[in-house]
């Protein structure tokens, strides 16, 4: 028996607690309930279609319900769904590891699996820490992170997180990290170069404390959850060089930027950087199944090789490490990248939509548009000239995305920043249509009949984050 929308909505509110969602608002809303997906569109239980313009939170690559990906899972399912990677192996986990080593920057030769971005980051942090420890550098115990960094929601990942709204509450539970600025050209004070300012702080910190610092973790080229903030060119390279000079590890979190999202297979490639550790997740299975990996060098891996009695083993693992279904669909996903020449296509399409996007800059309340590949943030401002931010209580991002949803497009804002992270296979025509809808929604909310009243109560299906 199929349930009606009303029955589903009632049970949804009765039984579910949604992530990053103020449930008090949600309980008053008409919840969106997805039934199926077709290409780059999602279809709700009432039959309404929407562009999946945020790739179901930055995951989706080839669209939904893709024949080849479905088949890869079904084929693997005929063999086995899961067996552990603790001390034993499986076929797709081996094949995928080889492929990941092949496509990631030169020097990353070892693959450690887990199941989400946060776990991939946790593993990178613990691996980096133990690497120094195993080598006898027991003073190395803290990390450097960057303002507004987001690395996932588990406690270790939150310890290197720096978004006050999400992280400050948990301070008492966290290990200490040093925070340096992340260059944010749009909001950097005039008369100072944001990259030079950051590098000066980094070098001062390294000079004083490198002996106690394990590594620096960074979202390379684009800081995602902070609001799609794009690093000026050359910045990552210079950070990497400084860390080398002071013998501090570079950990890159490519969870959002990896797998072609920025127009290169990995964002590090924009500047020819090879990190010591790299966390990947999101796009790895094209948005099909939870799988993640932490890659590292022979140098880091080698520090864990020792006689059994010395207990230098990496004592870390998760139930579903190297899950066969996830690895099988990831392999098929990467086959499709080759077949479609997808990464170059992303770069080409990203360039093609630049002029369409920049038209939005003529709108009264669009302050900045940031784009790297198909990773796009549109920052809305109360006042273009002064860059004055909208008040939190205006819920400006939430309201724009709510109107977009009515117009058949799904995305989630980051505060006042409207996000466009479409499936990588979206065509220029489809992308142009998505930008049209987003533009209309921005106009309606920021310039139209709807006025912005602080504290106004609106019925939203999602929460401003
Ligand atoms: C999404 C994200 C994470 C967390 O990944 P989950 O799979 O949600 O745990 C970590 N780092 C970055 C940069 C992300 O965008």
XYZ file of N, CA and C in Angstrom, residues 23 37 50 55 90 107 122 133 141 171 184 210 248 266 325 328 398 434:
54
model
N 13.995 21.963 13.779
C 12.794 21.141 13.637
C 11.511 21.912 13.989
N 14.480 9.791 -8.684
C 15.329 10.719 -9.416
C 15.462 10.267 -10.847
N 12.245 18.768 -9.844
C 13.169 19.825 -9.439
C 14.561 19.538 -9.987
N 23.301 19.031 -6.074
C 23.805 17.653 -6.147
C 23.561 16.873 -4.855
N 39.137 -7.495 -0.418
C 38.087 -7.882 -1.367
C 38.410 -7.295 -2.723
N 52.630 10.591 -5.788
C 53.194 10.467 -4.432
C 52.193 9.950 -3.415
N 39.052 12.471 10.071
C 39.514 11.923 11.358
C 40.728 11.028 11.148
N 54.542 10.489 16.012
C 54.733 9.729 17.248
C 55.576 8.478 16.989
N 51.740 17.734 18.569
C 50.405 17.360 19.015
C 49.287 18.326 18.640
N 33.312 23.816 22.109
C 34.707 24.124 22.397
C 35.291 23.283 23.535
N 40.012 35.821 1.876
C 38.619 36.053 1.475
C 38.611 37.423 0.807
N 56.553 25.296 15.226
C 56.508 24.145 14.320
C 56.870 22.831 15.014
N 56.236 20.443 8.563
C 54.872 20.266 9.059
C 54.066 19.642 7.918
N 41.469 16.789 -9.008
C 41.548 17.242 -7.614
C 42.028 18.687 -7.608
N 29.978 -2.861 -2.262
C 29.000 -2.170 -3.120
C 29.473 -0.746 -3.408
N 32.448 -0.874 -5.788
C 32.039 -1.257 -7.146
C 31.410 -0.068 -7.878
N 17.601 31.310 2.946
C 16.511 30.334 3.068
C 15.332 30.739 2.190
N 19.142 26.738 -14.766
C 19.245 26.789 -13.291
C 19.588 28.203 -12.834
